[in-house]
Amino acid sequence: MMEPIFDARAMTSLTDSLLLSLRVDQPGTLQARLHRAIREAILSGRLRPGERLPATRLLAKSLSLGRNTVSLAYEALASEGYLTARGGSGHYVAADLPDAPLNHDPIPVRTSKTAALAALPVSSGQPALDLFPRDLFARLTARAWRRAGPALLSCRDVAGLPPLREAVAHYLRVTRDVRAEAGQVVILSGVQQALSLLAHLLMPDRDAGVGIEDPGYPGLVETIAALGRPAISIAVDRDGAVPPAPAAPTLTVLSPSRQYPLGLTMPLARRIAWVQAASEQGFHILEDDYDSEFRYEGKAQPSLQGLDPSGHVLYTGGSSKALFPAARIAWLVLPDRLVDPFLKLRHALDSFPPLASQLPLVDFIGEGHFARHMRRLRMAHRDRAETFAAAFRVTLGDRFHLSGGGAGLHLIAEPVTGDLPDDRILARLALDAGIGAAALSVTYRDVAPRQGLLLGFADIPSSEMPSRLARFKASVDAGSISDFQRPHHGLG
Amino acid sequence: MMEPIFDARAMTSLTDSLLLSLRVDQPGTLQARLHRAIREAILSGRLRPGERLPATRLLAKSLSLGRNTVSLAYEALASEGYLTARGGSGHYVAADLPDAPLNHDPIPVRTSKTAALAALPVSSGQPALDLFPRDLFARLTARAWRRAGPALLSCRDVAGLPPLREAVAHYLRVTRDVRAEAGQVVILSGVQQALSLLAHLLMPDRDAGVGIEDPGYPGLVETIAALGRPAISIAVDRDGAVPPAPAAPTLTVLSPSRQYPLGLTMPLARRIAWVQAASEQGFHILEDDYDSEFRYEGKAQPSLQGLDPSGHVLYTGGSSKALFPAARIAWLVLPDRLVDPFLKLRHALDSFPPLASQLPLVDFIGEGHFARHMRRLRMAHRDRAETFAAAFRVTLGDRFHLSGGGAGLHLIAEPVTGDLPDDRILARLALDAGIGAAALSVTYRDVAPRQGLLLGFADIPSSEMPSRLARFKASVDAGSISDFQRPHHGLG
């Protein structure tokens, strides 16, 4: 029953390697494992762009799997851009996947001269804090403290509590396709600490610059400036950050899941181009997966780190966006070769992370409460994004074009009339009206800035949106800043 | 009734200034406020070395205080070294207080070449963790989380939670005579973070060295090395750190309350010499008051920072020694002029401290549980120090001379026979026997090292001391390291 177009020897070799991959003790369902195995065959070049895959029925038989399992894995791979389905003739490896680093026109790499953004609103928003399960959190925390004996009270693990690192590694493997074992996970206070320590570790030349998207997250520009290093702009096009030619800086921070602030999701071809460039040129990417939990439409792209077998992508995410801003707990996933030198440096500069911020999360993540809370937030955020967008269009639709809302914690409102104040003034007006806001223009450095507002929708109960938006509209109409000069808050 | 030797005009001017000081809304009893006012008169030069103070009766009348209040204040000042009592002829300002910076023989200031101490045991011990009130701590923590609304969950105070800073400032004023308002207090993760940020802030020249006692705390030497800066040795004599001539490094870390590792308490004259030198030469002292809670004999010297009206002494202490090592929460008290620049730098590099490690301490300190726990630990530690010393002398008194035990968390055992192994080997043998230990020799850098053991007594229940010491003695007798190569633990 083999279809004539398919080469039997290649088939045998493919199924052998898939079988091998499936046999390895890996997490996830059979379908997830097959999915991963095929993806790896594509990424490693064993399956080439344009090549046809075995028919589902055939592969299912060879691997002793249900045909449905194979079909679902193919469909998932197609939705992610790895495969294309051609009507009745089966599945092919996508033709636009690069099998060598893409050649780009040279991108101007310039050193940023404007680092004084510290005083402007920079946060990318916060989740629905009114839905945080504080009673549950209090109960888990108290239980953990009551059980904490001398061994735990004196635990000095430089990388963080082993059971928390185990829980984080499992969570990241399952939800973000990160290649993570507990031994590679380091608990930190946030992406700033990750960046400081990595810059120190990977670039002994203290004047070497750090690559950062332009537009990008001003908080990281501030960190780089405080380190006394130049921020090197990485251009962003409609597919996200563009790999610069001839080479990227030794350490480059990217937000491929949801580019900050523009909200772009980097497509697969661009991801592979970055991973290949990093591996071939020997630079490192710090993947800032800051709010990957919050995707309300479509399917999330798995992490960039998961595409990189060479250990040049370092993954960081955290709980400050997901749980609450004051949590200040994050995780960094390192390749094995960097774990020891990183921990030595961390020990010298910061000893180890505090027990109190780790302790509640061990069970909160490990017992599945975190994942459940994320599901609940996703539903609430999707509702709030829709309600906010509808109310905004009614109130201010003649002044602004609104976009985003399919993911993350902010929408983008861009002025469509020329008579509006500067976006930094608009952000203050929005904050005064009780809407978390930041100016889009301050996220640009070397690239000519666009005017716009990042508007936090997730932490406003739907019932309060119309009145706050009406207040915002009134002050935009009045064209003046209120006397209430709030300190420099970010979104919310 | 005025005694003839006393100058009436000077008396009027002194009582006026004391009255002024007493009137100011300051914390503490009348006696404590009088104590502080006289001390400040001495330190500011209004009362000169050798000068006689008014009779208690006379001063009491002028200030409308009870005579007993004045007598007690005089006695306290005498016990601290500010005054000397001469039989029946009253109290005099101590003659050995310097009124100008003391002239020292030039102290060799050399740059340390040996920064690779990271792998050796370095901790200075831990408190009685079996006595930590974990049920109370669990209850306070759970209550705080249940009350934590969205405002707290999104609190982004770069300096730390305002009520915690308030509680810490009050605690430090009352127990350590620190000049601290809540606005000067910054919550950090530990002395390493304080040192990193201060070096960055105060010494823009990235090659400038940091002054550190020799012998001193290897953890800080490690931090300085990781910052890429030289560690500049500050000599230690029997009065503690010696102010170097002609000038100390721009930032110098001292442990005047209890010198690490030697346990010396810096006497008043030396303290004043340091404060005057810092103020006149314009350098900064970071006062590491790491285990000031634990003094079992005599009276603690108040903080160095409290002697310094010029804002050149920065005070740091924390809860890792006092509560438990995994707490990783510390406080830094800054002069007003450094608060804003320090917070700007902290924001750029670390955002703000985690809520979870601050939240339980607000009530634990604010409601007095911390002070009560410290009292309980002091009693337990004193008992344990005595029991440990007695058992040690019986078991190993012919091999080692034991000292310390009046304060802190370790005793020092120095070999009296020449046939013992190197102290780094002895430290491993002690660790294997269940006794927290570190080698004295590794705390030296440029100064010729002394052999010895720092032995943690506070975290061993008294009943277990004899058997652990017997095990240690047996392995010293056998003269070999056990196969159990523990990772590089510090004391306990």
mmCIF file of N, CA and C in Angstrom, chain A residues 383-444:
data_model
loop_
_atom_site.group_PDB
_atom_site.id
_atom_site.type_symbol
_atom_site.label_atom_id
_atom_site.label_comp_id
_atom_site.label_asym_id
_atom_site.label_seq_id
_atom_site.Cartn_x
_atom_site.Cartn_y
_atom_site.Cartn_z
ATOM 1 N N ASP A 383 -11.985 37.998 27.684
ATOM 2 C CA ASP A 383 -13.223 38.765 27.844
ATOM 3 C C ASP A 383 -12.921 40.254 28.013
ATOM 4 N N ARG A 384 -11.934 40.537 28.851
ATOM 5 C CA ARG A 384 -11.635 41.946 29.139
ATOM 6 C C ARG A 384 -11.072 42.648 27.900
ATOM 7 N N ALA A 385 -10.249 41.925 27.129
ATOM 8 C CA ALA A 385 -9.699 42.528 25.906
ATOM 9 C C ALA A 385 -10.837 42.899 24.954
ATOM 10 N N GLU A 386 -11.812 41.986 24.828
ATOM 11 C CA GLU A 386 -12.932 42.255 23.912
ATOM 12 C C GLU A 386 -13.775 43.418 24.408
ATOM 13 N N THR A 387 -14.088 43.397 25.704
ATOM 14 C CA THR A 387 -14.916 44.467 26.256
ATOM 15 C C THR A 387 -14.203 45.811 26.150
ATOM 16 N N PHE A 388 -12.907 45.803 26.471
ATOM 17 C CA PHE A 388 -12.143 47.045 26.417
ATOM 18 C C PHE A 388 -12.120 47.587 24.992
ATOM 19 N N ALA A 389 -11.838 46.694 24.045
ATOM 20 C CA ALA A 389 -11.734 47.138 22.651
ATOM 21 C C ALA A 389 -13.066 47.698 22.170
ATOM 22 N N ALA A 390 -14.160 47.025 22.518
ATOM 23 C CA ALA A 390 -15.474 47.505 22.086
ATOM 24 C C ALA A 390 -15.764 48.873 22.697
ATOM 25 N N ALA A 391 -15.522 49.008 23.995
ATOM 26 C CA ALA A 391 -15.799 50.291 24.657
ATOM 27 C C ALA A 391 -14.882 51.384 24.122
ATOM 28 N N PHE A 392 -13.630 51.033 23.844
ATOM 29 C CA PHE A 392 -12.672 52.021 23.343
ATOM 30 C C PHE A 392 -13.109 52.529 21.974
ATOM 31 N N ARG A 393 -13.561 51.598 21.100
ATOM 32 C CA ARG A 393 -13.926 52.006 19.740
ATOM 33 C C ARG A 393 -15.146 52.921 19.775
ATOM 34 N N VAL A 394 -16.084 52.627 20.692
ATOM 35 C CA VAL A 394 -17.247 53.502 20.822
ATOM 36 C C VAL A 394 -16.812 54.890 21.289
ATOM 37 N N THR A 395 -15.929 54.936 22.290
ATOM 38 C CA THR A 395 -15.569 56.202 22.926
ATOM 39 C C THR A 395 -14.549 56.996 22.115
ATOM 40 N N LEU A 396 -13.512 56.301 21.636
ATOM 41 C CA LEU A 396 -12.361 57.018 21.071
ATOM 42 C C LEU A 396 -11.963 56.499 19.689
ATOM 43 N N GLY A 397 -12.864 55.735 19.079
ATOM 44 C CA GLY A 397 -12.535 55.111 17.798
ATOM 45 C C GLY A 397 -12.256 56.104 16.696
ATOM 46 N N ASP A 398 -12.768 57.361 16.843
ATOM 47 C CA ASP A 398 -12.501 58.362 15.799
ATOM 48 C C ASP A 398 -11.117 58.989 15.952
ATOM 49 N N ARG A 399 -10.467 58.763 17.079
ATOM 50 C CA ARG A 399 -9.157 59.377 17.313
ATOM 51 C C ARG A 399 -7.997 58.389 17.173
ATOM 52 N N PHE A 400 -8.286 57.121 17.495
ATOM 53 C CA PHE A 400 -7.211 56.132 17.553
ATOM 54 C C PHE A 400 -7.568 54.888 16.761
ATOM 55 N N HIS A 401 -6.531 54.262 16.219
ATOM 56 C CA HIS A 401 -6.683 52.919 15.675
ATOM 57 C C HIS A 401 -6.192 51.928 16.728
ATOM 58 N N LEU A 402 -7.031 50.961 17.079
ATOM 59 C CA LEU A 402 -6.700 50.023 18.152
ATOM 60 C C LEU A 402 -6.308 48.670 17.565
ATOM 61 N N SER A 403 -5.207 48.101 18.078
ATOM 62 C CA SER A 403 -4.795 46.764 17.604
ATOM 63 C C SER A 403 -4.267 45.942 18.772
ATOM 64 N N GLY A 404 -3.966 44.682 18.501
ATOM 65 C CA GLY A 404 -3.518 43.786 19.573
ATOM 66 C C GLY A 404 -4.737 43.194 20.264
ATOM 67 N N GLY A 405 -4.520 42.557 21.369
ATOM 68 C CA GLY A 405 -5.638 41.989 22.110
ATOM 69 C C GLY A 405 -5.750 40.500 21.942
ATOM 70 N N GLY A 406 -5.008 39.926 20.984
ATOM 71 C CA GLY A 406 -5.024 38.481 20.839
ATOM 72 C C GLY A 406 -4.101 37.783 21.815
ATOM 73 N N ALA A 407 -3.292 38.584 22.475
ATOM 74 C CA ALA A 407 -2.342 38.017 23.422
ATOM 75 C C ALA A 407 -1.872 39.119 24.352
ATOM 76 N N GLY A 408 -1.157 38.722 25.401
ATOM 77 C CA GLY A 408 -0.468 39.691 26.249
ATOM 78 C C GLY A 408 -1.377 40.495 27.145
ATOM 79 N N LEU A 409 -0.868 41.617 27.589
ATOM 80 C CA LEU A 409 -1.544 42.403 28.607
ATOM 81 C C LEU A 409 -1.815 43.835 28.174
ATOM 82 N N HIS A 410 -1.490 44.152 26.912
ATOM 83 C CA HIS A 410 -1.813 45.510 26.472
ATOM 84 C C HIS A 410 -2.313 45.517 25.028
ATOM 85 N N LEU A 411 -3.122 46.522 24.730
ATOM 86 C CA LEU A 411 -3.517 46.837 23.371
ATOM 87 C C LEU A 411 -2.709 48.047 22.928
ATOM 88 N N ILE A 412 -2.641 48.259 21.603
ATOM 89 C CA ILE A 412 -1.934 49.447 21.105
ATOM 90 C C ILE A 412 -2.937 50.379 20.428
ATOM 91 N N ALA A 413 -2.943 51.633 20.872
ATOM 92 C CA ALA A 413 -3.821 52.644 20.277
ATOM 93 C C ALA A 413 -2.954 53.662 19.566
ATOM 94 N N GLU A 414 -3.092 53.738 18.239
ATOM 95 C CA GLU A 414 -2.283 54.707 17.482
ATOM 96 C C GLU A 414 -3.177 55.841 16.991
ATOM 97 N N PRO A 415 -2.719 57.078 17.170
ATOM 98 C CA PRO A 415 -3.529 58.238 16.772
ATOM 99 C C PRO A 415 -3.818 58.222 15.271
ATOM 100 N N VAL A 416 -5.042 58.554 14.897
ATOM 101 C CA VAL A 416 -5.351 58.660 13.466
ATOM 102 C C VAL A 416 -5.621 60.106 13.099
ATOM 103 N N THR A 417 -5.662 61.002 14.069
ATOM 104 C CA THR A 417 -5.808 62.423 13.763
ATOM 105 C C THR A 417 -4.546 63.133 14.233
ATOM 106 N N GLY A 418 -4.243 64.280 13.660
ATOM 107 C CA GLY A 418 -2.990 64.963 13.947
ATOM 108 C C GLY A 418 -3.058 65.915 15.121
ATOM 109 N N ASP A 419 -4.230 66.035 15.738
ATOM 110 C CA ASP A 419 -4.399 67.088 16.745
ATOM 111 C C ASP A 419 -4.230 66.596 18.184
ATOM 112 N N LEU A 420 -3.701 65.381 18.345
ATOM 113 C CA LEU A 420 -3.588 64.840 19.707
ATOM 114 C C LEU A 420 -2.255 65.228 20.339
ATOM 115 N N PRO A 421 -2.231 65.327 21.655
ATOM 116 C CA PRO A 421 -0.948 65.615 22.321
ATOM 117 C C PRO A 421 0.044 64.466 22.146
ATOM 118 N N ASP A 422 1.283 64.743 22.489
ATOM 119 C CA ASP A 422 2.344 63.737 22.471
ATOM 120 C C ASP A 422 1.923 62.512 23.280
ATOM 121 N N ASP A 423 2.386 61.333 22.854
ATOM 122 C CA ASP A 423 1.898 60.112 23.522
ATOM 123 C C ASP A 423 2.329 60.026 24.985
ATOM 124 N N ARG A 424 3.406 60.714 25.364
ATOM 125 C CA ARG A 424 3.790 60.681 26.778
ATOM 126 C C ARG A 424 2.770 61.442 27.626
ATOM 127 N N ILE A 425 2.198 62.500 27.030
ATOM 128 C CA ILE A 425 1.136 63.228 27.735
ATOM 129 C C ILE A 425 -0.127 62.374 27.759
ATOM 130 N N LEU A 426 -0.416 61.746 26.638
ATOM 131 C CA LEU A 426 -1.597 60.882 26.583
ATOM 132 C C LEU A 426 -1.503 59.762 27.630
ATOM 133 N N ALA A 427 -0.293 59.212 27.812
ATOM 134 C CA ALA A 427 -0.130 58.133 28.785
ATOM 135 C C ALA A 427 -0.452 58.632 30.194
ATOM 136 N N ARG A 428 -0.044 59.869 30.481
ATOM 137 C CA ARG A 428 -0.366 60.424 31.805
ATOM 138 C C ARG A 428 -1.867 60.610 31.978
ATOM 139 N N LEU A 429 -2.504 61.067 30.918
ATOM 140 C CA LEU A 429 -3.957 61.262 30.992
ATOM 141 C C LEU A 429 -4.648 59.925 31.235
ATOM 142 N N ALA A 430 -4.184 58.889 30.549
ATOM 143 C CA ALA A 430 -4.793 57.567 30.732
ATOM 144 C C ALA A 430 -4.562 57.068 32.154
ATOM 145 N N LEU A 431 -3.350 57.235 32.666
ATOM 146 C CA LEU A 431 -3.055 56.810 34.038
ATOM 147 C C LEU A 431 -3.958 57.556 35.017
ATOM 148 N N ASP A 432 -4.126 58.858 34.787
ATOM 149 C CA ASP A 432 -5.000 59.644 35.668
ATOM 150 C C ASP A 432 -6.432 59.122 35.629
ATOM 151 N N ALA A 433 -6.818 58.580 34.486
ATOM 152 C CA ALA A 433 -8.176 58.061 34.359
ATOM 153 C C ALA A 433 -8.287 56.625 34.866
ATOM 154 N N GLY A 434 -7.189 56.071 35.385
ATOM 155 C CA GLY A 434 -7.242 54.718 35.951
ATOM 156 C C GLY A 434 -6.990 53.623 34.932
ATOM 157 N N ILE A 435 -6.347 53.980 33.823
ATOM 158 C CA ILE A 435 -6.022 52.974 32.805
ATOM 159 C C ILE A 435 -4.501 52.863 32.725
ATOM 160 N N GLY A 436 -3.985 51.684 33.022
ATOM 161 C CA GLY A 436 -2.542 51.469 32.902
ATOM 162 C C GLY A 436 -2.098 51.815 31.497
ATOM 163 N N ALA A 437 -1.064 52.615 31.343
ATOM 164 C CA ALA A 437 -0.682 53.080 30.016
ATOM 165 C C ALA A 437 0.796 53.401 29.954
ATOM 166 N N ALA A 438 1.369 53.235 28.781
ATOM 167 C CA ALA A 438 2.741 53.675 28.540
ATOM 168 C C ALA A 438 2.785 54.233 27.127
ATOM 169 N N ALA A 439 3.730 55.135 26.894
ATOM 170 C CA ALA A 439 3.864 55.749 25.574
ATOM 171 C C ALA A 439 4.656 54.820 24.664
ATOM 172 N N LEU A 440 4.151 54.599 23.461
ATOM 173 C CA LEU A 440 4.871 53.768 22.499
ATOM 174 C C LEU A 440 6.191 54.416 22.093
ATOM 175 N N SER A 441 6.197 55.741 21.947
ATOM 176 C CA SER A 441 7.381 56.417 21.384
ATOM 177 C C SER A 441 8.629 56.179 22.231
ATOM 178 N N VAL A 442 8.482 55.999 23.552
ATOM 179 C CA VAL A 442 9.677 55.868 24.393
ATOM 180 C C VAL A 442 10.309 54.484 24.278
ATOM 181 N N THR A 443 9.671 53.574 23.544
ATOM 182 C CA THR A 443 10.276 52.259 23.366
ATOM 183 C C THR A 443 11.221 52.247 22.159
ATOM 184 N N TYR A 444 11.280 53.368 21.419
ATOM 185 C CA TYR A 444 12.183 53.474 20.267
ATOM 186 C C TYR A 444 13.462 54.178 20.687
#
